[in-house]
């Protein structure tokens, strides 16, 4: 049986990589995540215009993370069983009305409702967008997922620039410009949905998922252990990234005497380098193995992250660029690895990594904030810098070859 499977696999290799589809879905990912980024970017403006408390701002953050991140696995599981091409543009319609409401919101309650609409649109887009990247990948799944995910990282990196160039000069109403961004995204997703609806791999993936459910119990336990461990590892990376993006500016202000504007540039360098790392990580994983790339992204960054809180100011730019490039290079790779664990559940696997694990990391930033209140920013940065060491747990994940053997035996 294993010989037959091996004989059949070369037939799938000639499938072309649909770069046109990948570039479009990656660009829409950039638009979607730049829209999502305007919510925290607007906090200083909403605090000033509405007199919101930090508790109310926390509620807004929680509402965004709950809808945009934590329900992604649910959406992914549903679309695994019922492929829904036109869920993509429909989801972005929610985002359009959410942005419109945010720009015109007269009260705190209206802001929360608007943010929930943005979150629903994002939660719908991410697992289905990852599925589109998988369908268009051909034989280069790591590269395909990198092209898709680099759009999202690029959108997040735009947040400091959005704050400085759009929201500060125009205020709350400046968010109206992002309704045009949402409209462009909807139009592109209609094009993607039409392509998606005509793809035969949708049926093939559902059948593959049905075969996977018949795997021996020993394999099921191994795969379940692996996905739980992978989510934990991504959770640690998300804690680190949330710590840098949310609190490192305070460290720079307190210990280096920088202004808010100067600190934002350092965050942009970290996020922009991370976007480049995301793009490079997929092709490297295709060549050297996904698990190997995940291990190196954590352990390669760990010495640098532990030095960062003590580094002199002239080393901060290169350190942040290197750290962002190395540790975020595994972002897309962890998604592909999760899909390899459960190849019949592409949407759910993507939702677990991009949504649940990343969202829980953002929610975990509440814990980091409490740690700062207790220990101070300097000691908390030392704790944040040690988080990448947890990447050593990746050695307990099955190798790429082992996963191929498992799924080959199942077939």
Short mmCIF file of C-alpha atoms in Angstrom, two decimals:
data_model
loop_
_atom_site.label_atom_id
_atom_site.label_comp_id
_atom_site.label_asym_id
_atom_site.label_seq_id
_atom_site.Cartn_x
_atom_site.Cartn_y
_atom_site.Cartn_z
CA UNK A 1 0.00 0.00 0.00
CA UNK A 2 2.84 2.37 0.86
CA UNK A 3 4.42 1.65 -2.56
CA UNK A 4 1.21 2.53 -4.34
CA UNK A 5 0.98 5.80 -2.43
CA UNK A 6 4.51 6.72 -3.31
CA UNK A 7 3.78 5.90 -6.93
CA UNK A 8 0.79 8.18 -6.96
CA UNK A 9 2.50 11.19 -5.36
CA UNK A 10 4.56 12.28 -8.40
CA UNK A 11 1.27 12.82 -10.26
CA UNK A 12 0.55 15.76 -7.93
CA UNK A 13 3.96 17.41 -8.36
CA UNK A 14 3.41 18.89 -11.85
CA UNK A 15 0.46 20.96 -10.59
CA UNK A 16 1.46 24.58 -11.29
CA UNK A 17 1.84 27.18 -8.59
CA UNK A 18 -0.82 29.85 -9.23
CA UNK A 19 1.26 32.95 -8.51
CA UNK A 20 -1.47 35.27 -9.77
CA UNK A 21 -3.91 33.94 -7.18
CA UNK A 22 -1.26 33.98 -4.44
CA UNK A 23 -0.32 37.61 -5.10
CA UNK A 24 -3.97 38.70 -5.06
CA UNK A 25 -4.85 36.83 -1.84
CA UNK A 26 -1.62 38.09 -0.23
CA UNK A 27 -2.48 41.67 -1.18
CA UNK A 28 -5.99 41.30 0.23
CA UNK A 29 -4.41 39.92 3.41
CA UNK A 30 -2.38 43.13 3.63
CA UNK A 31 -5.52 45.23 3.18
CA UNK A 32 -7.46 43.21 5.75
CA UNK A 33 -4.77 43.36 8.42
CA UNK A 34 -4.07 47.04 7.85
CA UNK A 35 -7.77 47.67 8.51
CA UNK A 36 -7.60 45.55 11.66
CA UNK A 37 -4.50 47.50 12.72
CA UNK A 38 -6.37 50.80 12.76
CA UNK A 39 -8.33 49.71 15.86
CA UNK A 40 -5.42 49.85 18.34
CA UNK A 41 -3.91 52.71 16.32
CA UNK A 42 -7.02 54.76 17.07
CA UNK A 43 -6.81 54.25 20.86
CA UNK A 44 -5.12 57.61 21.63
CA UNK A 45 -7.67 59.37 19.42
CA UNK A 46 -10.69 57.60 20.95
CA UNK A 47 -9.34 58.20 24.45
CA UNK A 48 -9.06 61.93 23.72
CA UNK A 49 -12.32 62.38 21.77
CA UNK A 50 -14.59 60.21 23.96
CA UNK A 51 -12.73 60.29 27.26
CA UNK A 52 -12.46 56.48 27.33
CA UNK A 53 -10.75 54.79 30.26
CA UNK A 54 -8.00 52.20 29.88
CA UNK A 55 -10.49 49.59 31.00
CA UNK A 56 -12.80 50.53 28.12
CA UNK A 57 -9.87 50.38 25.70
CA UNK A 58 -9.14 46.92 27.09
CA UNK A 59 -12.74 45.89 26.38
CA UNK A 60 -12.33 47.06 22.77
CA UNK A 61 -9.13 45.00 22.45
CA UNK A 62 -10.85 41.96 23.93
CA UNK A 63 -13.82 42.30 21.56
CA UNK A 64 -11.48 42.49 18.56
CA UNK A 65 -9.36 39.52 19.63
CA UNK A 66 -12.36 37.40 20.61
CA UNK A 67 -14.02 37.76 17.21
CA UNK A 68 -11.00 38.16 14.91
CA UNK A 69 -8.80 35.47 16.41
CA UNK A 70 -10.42 33.06 18.83
CA UNK A 71 -13.35 32.01 16.62
CA UNK A 72 -11.17 31.34 13.56
CA UNK A 73 -10.89 27.59 14.32
CA UNK A 74 -14.70 27.39 14.44
CA UNK A 75 -15.00 29.13 11.09
CA UNK A 76 -12.26 26.93 9.68
CA UNK A 77 -13.92 23.74 10.89
CA UNK A 78 -17.24 24.78 9.35
CA UNK A 79 -15.71 25.59 5.96
CA UNK A 80 -13.69 22.34 6.00
CA UNK A 81 -17.00 20.50 6.00
CA UNK A 82 -18.87 22.98 3.78
CA UNK A 83 -16.47 24.82 1.43
CA UNK A 84 -17.79 28.37 1.04
CA UNK A 85 -15.96 30.39 -1.65
CA UNK A 86 -18.18 33.44 -1.33
CA UNK A 87 -17.66 33.61 2.44
CA UNK A 88 -14.53 35.62 1.58
CA UNK A 89 -16.22 38.71 0.05
CA UNK A 90 -19.21 38.40 2.40
CA UNK A 91 -16.86 38.48 5.38
CA UNK A 92 -15.16 41.63 4.12
CA UNK A 93 -18.59 43.26 3.83
CA UNK A 94 -18.79 42.97 7.61
CA UNK A 95 -15.40 44.67 7.77
CA UNK A 96 -16.61 47.48 5.48
CA UNK A 97 -19.56 48.31 7.73
CA UNK A 98 -17.38 47.93 10.84
CA UNK A 99 -14.90 50.52 9.56
CA UNK A 100 -17.73 52.85 8.59
CA UNK A 101 -19.22 52.52 12.08
CA UNK A 102 -15.84 53.09 13.74
CA UNK A 103 -15.29 56.33 11.82
CA UNK A 104 -18.73 57.67 12.74
CA UNK A 105 -19.18 56.10 16.20
CA UNK A 106 -20.73 58.57 18.66
CA UNK A 107 -20.23 56.44 21.78
CA UNK A 108 -18.22 53.65 23.39
CA UNK A 109 -20.93 51.04 22.77
CA UNK A 110 -21.05 51.88 19.07
CA UNK A 111 -17.26 51.49 18.88
CA UNK A 112 -17.45 48.00 20.42
CA UNK A 113 -20.15 46.91 17.95
CA UNK A 114 -18.13 48.27 15.03
CA UNK A 115 -15.01 46.46 16.21
CA UNK A 116 -16.98 43.20 16.47
CA UNK A 117 -18.03 43.61 12.82
CA UNK A 118 -14.37 44.12 11.83
CA UNK A 119 -13.44 41.05 13.86
CA UNK A 120 -16.08 38.87 12.19
CA UNK A 121 -14.83 39.89 8.77
CA UNK A 122 -11.25 39.08 9.74
CA UNK A 123 -12.19 35.74 11.32
CA UNK A 124 -13.98 34.73 8.13
CA UNK A 125 -11.16 35.82 5.87
CA UNK A 126 -8.12 34.21 7.50
CA UNK A 127 -8.91 30.46 7.42
CA UNK A 128 -10.44 30.69 3.94
CA UNK A 129 -7.57 32.83 2.70
CA UNK A 130 -5.12 30.22 3.97
CA UNK A 131 -7.14 27.53 2.16
CA UNK A 132 -6.91 29.51 -1.08
CA UNK A 133 -3.13 29.76 -0.66
CA UNK A 134 -2.98 25.99 -0.11
CA UNK A 135 -5.10 25.33 -3.21
CA UNK A 136 -2.94 27.63 -5.37
CA UNK A 137 0.38 26.29 -4.03
CA UNK A 138 1.01 23.45 -6.46
CA UNK A 139 4.17 21.78 -5.16
CA UNK A 140 5.44 24.84 -3.23
CA UNK A 141 3.25 25.04 -0.15
CA UNK A 142 5.83 26.79 2.02
CA UNK A 143 6.36 29.55 -0.54
CA UNK A 144 2.61 29.89 -1.15
CA UNK A 145 1.83 30.27 2.53
CA UNK A 146 4.66 32.79 2.87
CA UNK A 147 3.28 34.94 0.05
CA UNK A 148 -0.12 34.86 1.75
CA UNK A 149 1.13 35.50 5.29
CA UNK A 150 3.62 38.21 4.36
CA UNK A 151 0.64 40.33 3.34
CA UNK A 152 -0.75 40.11 6.85
CA UNK A 153 2.60 40.92 8.44
CA UNK A 154 2.97 43.85 6.08
CA UNK A 155 -0.47 45.13 7.06
CA UNK A 156 0.44 44.95 10.75
CA UNK A 157 3.73 46.74 10.10
CA UNK A 158 1.78 49.64 8.60
CA UNK A 159 0.09 50.43 11.94
CA UNK A 160 2.72 52.93 13.17
CA UNK A 161 2.66 54.70 9.79
CA UNK A 162 -1.16 54.74 9.73
CA UNK A 163 -1.15 56.42 13.13
CA UNK A 164 1.37 59.08 12.14
CA UNK A 165 0.17 59.87 8.60
CA UNK A 166 -3.61 59.37 8.68
CA UNK A 167 -5.21 59.12 12.08
CA UNK A 168 -3.28 61.82 13.95
CA UNK A 169 -3.93 64.52 11.29
CA UNK A 170 -7.55 63.53 10.51
CA UNK A 171 -8.76 62.11 13.81
CA UNK A 172 -11.54 59.53 14.15
CA UNK A 173 -13.10 60.42 10.81
CA UNK A 174 -9.82 59.49 9.10
CA UNK A 175 -10.96 55.86 9.38
CA UNK A 176 -13.42 56.63 6.58
CA UNK A 177 -10.57 56.29 4.10
CA UNK A 178 -10.35 52.63 5.03
CA UNK A 179 -13.85 51.98 3.70
CA UNK A 180 -12.23 52.44 0.27
CA UNK A 181 -9.59 49.89 1.26
CA UNK A 182 -12.33 47.46 2.30
CA UNK A 183 -14.21 48.03 -0.95
CA UNK A 184 -11.10 47.21 -3.01
CA UNK A 185 -10.61 44.04 -0.91
CA UNK A 186 -14.22 42.96 -1.52
CA UNK A 187 -13.83 43.36 -5.28
CA UNK A 188 -10.63 41.30 -5.33
CA UNK A 189 -12.22 38.59 -3.19
CA UNK A 190 -15.13 38.24 -5.63
CA UNK A 191 -12.50 37.42 -8.26
CA UNK A 192 -10.82 34.93 -5.89
CA UNK A 193 -14.17 33.34 -4.99
CA UNK A 194 -14.99 32.67 -8.64
CA UNK A 195 -11.64 30.92 -9.09
CA UNK A 196 -12.07 29.01 -5.82
CA UNK A 197 -15.54 27.79 -6.79
CA UNK A 198 -14.17 26.01 -9.87
CA UNK A 199 -11.34 24.12 -8.15
CA UNK A 200 -11.53 20.32 -7.92
CA UNK A 201 -9.13 20.11 -4.91
CA UNK A 202 -12.02 21.15 -2.64
CA UNK A 203 -13.60 17.72 -3.05
CA UNK A 204 -10.23 15.98 -2.84
CA UNK A 205 -9.40 17.63 0.47
CA UNK A 206 -12.75 16.58 1.95
CA UNK A 207 -12.14 12.96 0.92
CA UNK A 208 -8.63 13.12 2.31
CA UNK A 209 -10.05 14.35 5.60
CA UNK A 210 -12.45 11.43 5.71
CA UNK A 211 -9.57 8.97 5.22
CA UNK A 212 -7.58 10.70 7.93
CA UNK A 213 -10.38 10.14 10.44
CA UNK A 214 -9.80 6.39 10.05
CA UNK A 215 -6.15 6.60 11.17
CA UNK A 216 -4.98 4.18 13.88
CA UNK A 217 -5.48 5.40 17.45
CA UNK A 218 -1.70 5.64 18.05
CA UNK A 219 -1.36 8.10 15.20
CA UNK A 220 -4.36 10.13 16.34
CA UNK A 221 -2.80 10.53 19.78
CA UNK A 222 0.51 11.60 18.25
CA UNK A 223 -1.18 14.12 15.96
CA UNK A 224 -3.30 15.52 18.80
CA UNK A 225 -0.23 15.87 21.03
CA UNK A 226 1.63 17.57 18.18
CA UNK A 227 -1.05 20.16 17.43
CA UNK A 228 -1.40 21.02 21.14
CA UNK A 229 2.37 21.43 21.44
CA UNK A 230 2.52 23.47 18.23
CA UNK A 231 -0.21 25.80 19.48
CA UNK A 232 1.73 26.27 22.73
CA UNK A 233 4.94 27.07 20.82
CA UNK A 234 3.14 29.59 18.63
CA UNK A 235 1.51 30.97 21.78
CA UNK A 236 5.01 31.64 23.20
CA UNK A 237 6.06 33.38 19.97
CA UNK A 238 2.89 35.46 20.04
CA UNK A 239 3.55 36.46 23.65
CA UNK A 240 7.00 37.63 22.62
CA UNK A 241 5.69 39.55 19.61
CA UNK A 242 2.87 41.11 21.64
CA UNK A 243 5.39 42.10 24.31
CA UNK A 244 7.57 43.87 21.76
CA UNK A 245 4.77 45.60 19.86
CA UNK A 246 2.77 46.60 22.94
CA UNK A 247 5.39 47.39 25.58
CA UNK A 248 8.88 47.75 24.09
CA UNK A 249 8.16 51.41 23.32
CA UNK A 250 7.75 52.04 27.05
CA UNK A 251 11.14 50.39 27.65
CA UNK A 252 12.71 52.69 25.06
CA UNK A 253 11.09 55.76 26.57
CA UNK A 254 12.04 54.87 30.16
CA UNK A 255 15.56 53.55 29.62
CA UNK A 256 16.75 55.37 26.49
CA UNK A 257 14.91 58.67 26.84
CA UNK A 258 13.17 58.38 23.47
CA UNK A 259 10.00 60.14 22.37
CA UNK A 260 6.83 58.26 21.38
CA UNK A 261 7.47 59.06 17.72
CA UNK A 262 11.05 57.75 17.88
CA UNK A 263 9.94 54.54 19.59
CA UNK A 264 7.39 53.87 16.83
CA UNK A 265 10.19 53.76 14.25
CA UNK A 266 11.90 50.95 16.16
CA UNK A 267 8.65 48.96 16.20
CA UNK A 268 8.27 49.51 12.46
CA UNK A 269 11.79 48.14 11.88
CA UNK A 270 10.93 45.01 13.91
CA UNK A 271 7.64 44.40 12.09
CA UNK A 272 8.98 45.20 8.62
CA UNK A 273 11.90 42.81 9.11
CA UNK A 274 9.39 40.23 10.31
CA UNK A 275 7.44 40.61 7.07
CA UNK A 276 10.63 39.94 5.08
CA UNK A 277 11.35 36.95 7.31
CA UNK A 278 7.86 35.57 6.71
CA UNK A 279 8.42 35.71 2.95
CA UNK A 280 11.82 34.00 3.17
CA UNK A 281 10.77 31.38 5.73
CA UNK A 282 8.49 29.41 3.40
CA UNK A 283 11.05 28.72 0.64
CA UNK A 284 13.68 27.87 3.28
CA UNK A 285 11.26 25.40 4.88
CA UNK A 286 10.53 23.85 1.48
CA UNK A 287 14.25 23.18 1.16
CA UNK A 288 15.40 22.36 4.70
CA UNK A 289 12.20 21.10 6.35
CA UNK A 290 9.41 22.79 8.27
CA UNK A 291 10.26 21.49 11.73
CA UNK A 292 13.94 22.41 11.26
CA UNK A 293 13.00 25.96 10.27
CA UNK A 294 10.71 26.35 13.29
CA UNK A 295 13.48 25.19 15.65
CA UNK A 296 16.03 27.56 14.12
CA UNK A 297 13.68 30.53 14.15
CA UNK A 298 13.25 30.26 17.92
CA UNK A 299 16.72 29.16 19.02
CA UNK A 300 18.44 31.42 16.49
CA UNK A 301 16.60 34.43 17.89
CA UNK A 302 16.88 33.52 21.60
CA UNK A 303 20.45 34.82 22.20
CA UNK A 304 19.55 38.12 20.51
CA UNK A 305 16.28 38.57 22.38
CA UNK A 306 18.01 38.02 25.72
CA UNK A 307 20.66 40.64 24.84
CA UNK A 308 18.10 43.19 23.58
CA UNK A 309 17.08 44.70 26.98
CA UNK A 310 20.77 45.47 27.74
CA UNK A 311 21.87 46.58 24.26
CA UNK A 312 23.33 50.06 23.66
CA UNK A 313 21.18 52.35 21.56
CA UNK A 314 23.39 52.13 18.44
CA UNK A 315 22.75 48.36 18.24
CA UNK A 316 18.97 48.51 18.60
CA UNK A 317 18.12 48.91 14.90
CA UNK A 318 20.20 45.93 13.68
CA UNK A 319 19.17 43.80 16.68
CA UNK A 320 15.46 44.43 16.18
CA UNK A 321 15.76 43.81 12.44
CA UNK A 322 17.57 40.50 12.99
CA UNK A 323 15.18 39.38 15.72
CA UNK A 324 12.11 40.26 13.68
CA UNK A 325 13.48 38.49 10.59
CA UNK A 326 14.53 35.32 12.41
CA UNK A 327 11.69 34.68 14.84
CA UNK A 328 8.82 35.66 12.52
CA UNK A 329 10.32 33.64 9.65
CA UNK A 330 8.46 30.63 11.10
CA UNK A 331 5.05 32.36 11.00
CA UNK A 332 3.86 30.88 7.71
CA UNK A 333 5.79 27.65 8.27
CA UNK A 334 3.87 26.81 11.45
CA UNK A 335 0.63 27.15 9.47
CA UNK A 336 1.85 24.71 6.81
CA UNK A 337 3.10 22.30 9.47
CA UNK A 338 -0.32 22.36 11.17
CA UNK A 339 -1.94 21.64 7.80
CA UNK A 340 0.44 18.69 7.40
CA UNK A 341 -0.71 17.34 10.75
CA UNK A 342 -4.35 17.40 9.62
CA UNK A 343 -4.36 17.63 5.80
CA UNK A 344 -8.11 17.04 5.66
CA UNK A 345 -8.83 20.03 7.91
CA UNK A 346 -6.98 22.90 6.26
CA UNK A 347 -9.30 25.61 7.58
CA UNK A 348 -9.36 24.39 11.18
CA UNK A 349 -5.58 23.90 11.26
CA UNK A 350 -5.03 27.40 9.88
CA UNK A 351 -7.53 28.84 12.35
CA UNK A 352 -5.75 27.21 15.28
CA UNK A 353 -2.40 28.73 14.36
CA UNK A 354 -3.30 32.10 12.85
CA UNK A 355 -6.38 32.63 15.00
CA UNK A 356 -6.43 30.82 18.30
CA UNK A 357 -2.71 30.71 19.05
CA UNK A 358 -2.01 34.25 17.82
CA UNK A 359 -5.15 35.61 19.45
CA UNK A 360 -4.32 34.00 22.77
CA UNK A 361 -0.89 35.60 22.54
CA UNK A 362 -2.55 38.99 22.19
CA UNK A 363 -4.86 38.24 25.10
CA UNK A 364 -1.75 37.14 27.01
CA UNK A 365 -0.43 40.68 26.70
CA UNK A 366 -2.86 41.49 29.51
CA UNK A 367 -0.72 39.25 31.70
CA UNK A 368 2.43 41.03 30.54
CA UNK A 369 0.82 44.35 31.43
CA UNK A 370 0.09 43.07 34.92
CA UNK A 371 3.70 41.87 35.15
CA UNK A 372 4.90 45.37 34.28
CA UNK A 373 2.73 46.84 37.04
CA UNK A 374 4.29 44.35 39.48
CA UNK A 375 7.93 44.10 38.38
CA UNK A 376 8.48 47.16 36.22
CA UNK A 377 9.19 47.43 32.50
CA UNK A 378 12.89 46.48 32.65
CA UNK A 379 12.43 43.12 34.42
CA UNK A 380 9.41 42.33 32.27
CA UNK A 381 11.48 42.85 29.13
CA UNK A 382 13.98 40.32 30.49
CA UNK A 383 11.10 37.82 30.86
CA UNK A 384 9.85 38.59 27.34
CA UNK A 385 13.35 38.16 25.95
CA UNK A 386 13.57 34.64 27.42
CA UNK A 387 10.32 33.40 25.82
CA UNK A 388 11.92 32.19 22.54
CA UNK A 389 13.85 29.57 24.54
CA UNK A 390 10.56 27.64 24.70
CA UNK A 391 11.10 26.87 21.02
CA UNK A 392 13.35 23.99 22.14
CA UNK A 393 10.11 22.05 22.67
CA UNK A 394 9.84 21.81 18.87
CA UNK A 395 12.22 18.83 19.02
CA UNK A 396 9.29 16.78 20.39
CA UNK A 397 7.28 17.36 17.20
CA UNK A 398 7.42 14.63 14.52
CA UNK A 399 9.78 15.37 11.65
CA UNK A 400 8.52 16.18 8.18
CA UNK A 401 9.54 12.71 7.04
CA UNK A 402 7.62 11.09 9.89
CA UNK A 403 4.46 12.99 8.96
CA UNK A 404 4.83 11.83 5.36
CA UNK A 405 5.12 8.25 6.59
CA UNK A 406 2.07 8.56 8.83
CA UNK A 407 -0.19 10.01 6.17
CA UNK A 408 1.24 7.68 3.56
CA UNK A 409 0.32 4.68 5.73
CA UNK A 410 -3.16 6.07 6.31
CA UNK A 411 -3.79 6.22 2.58
#
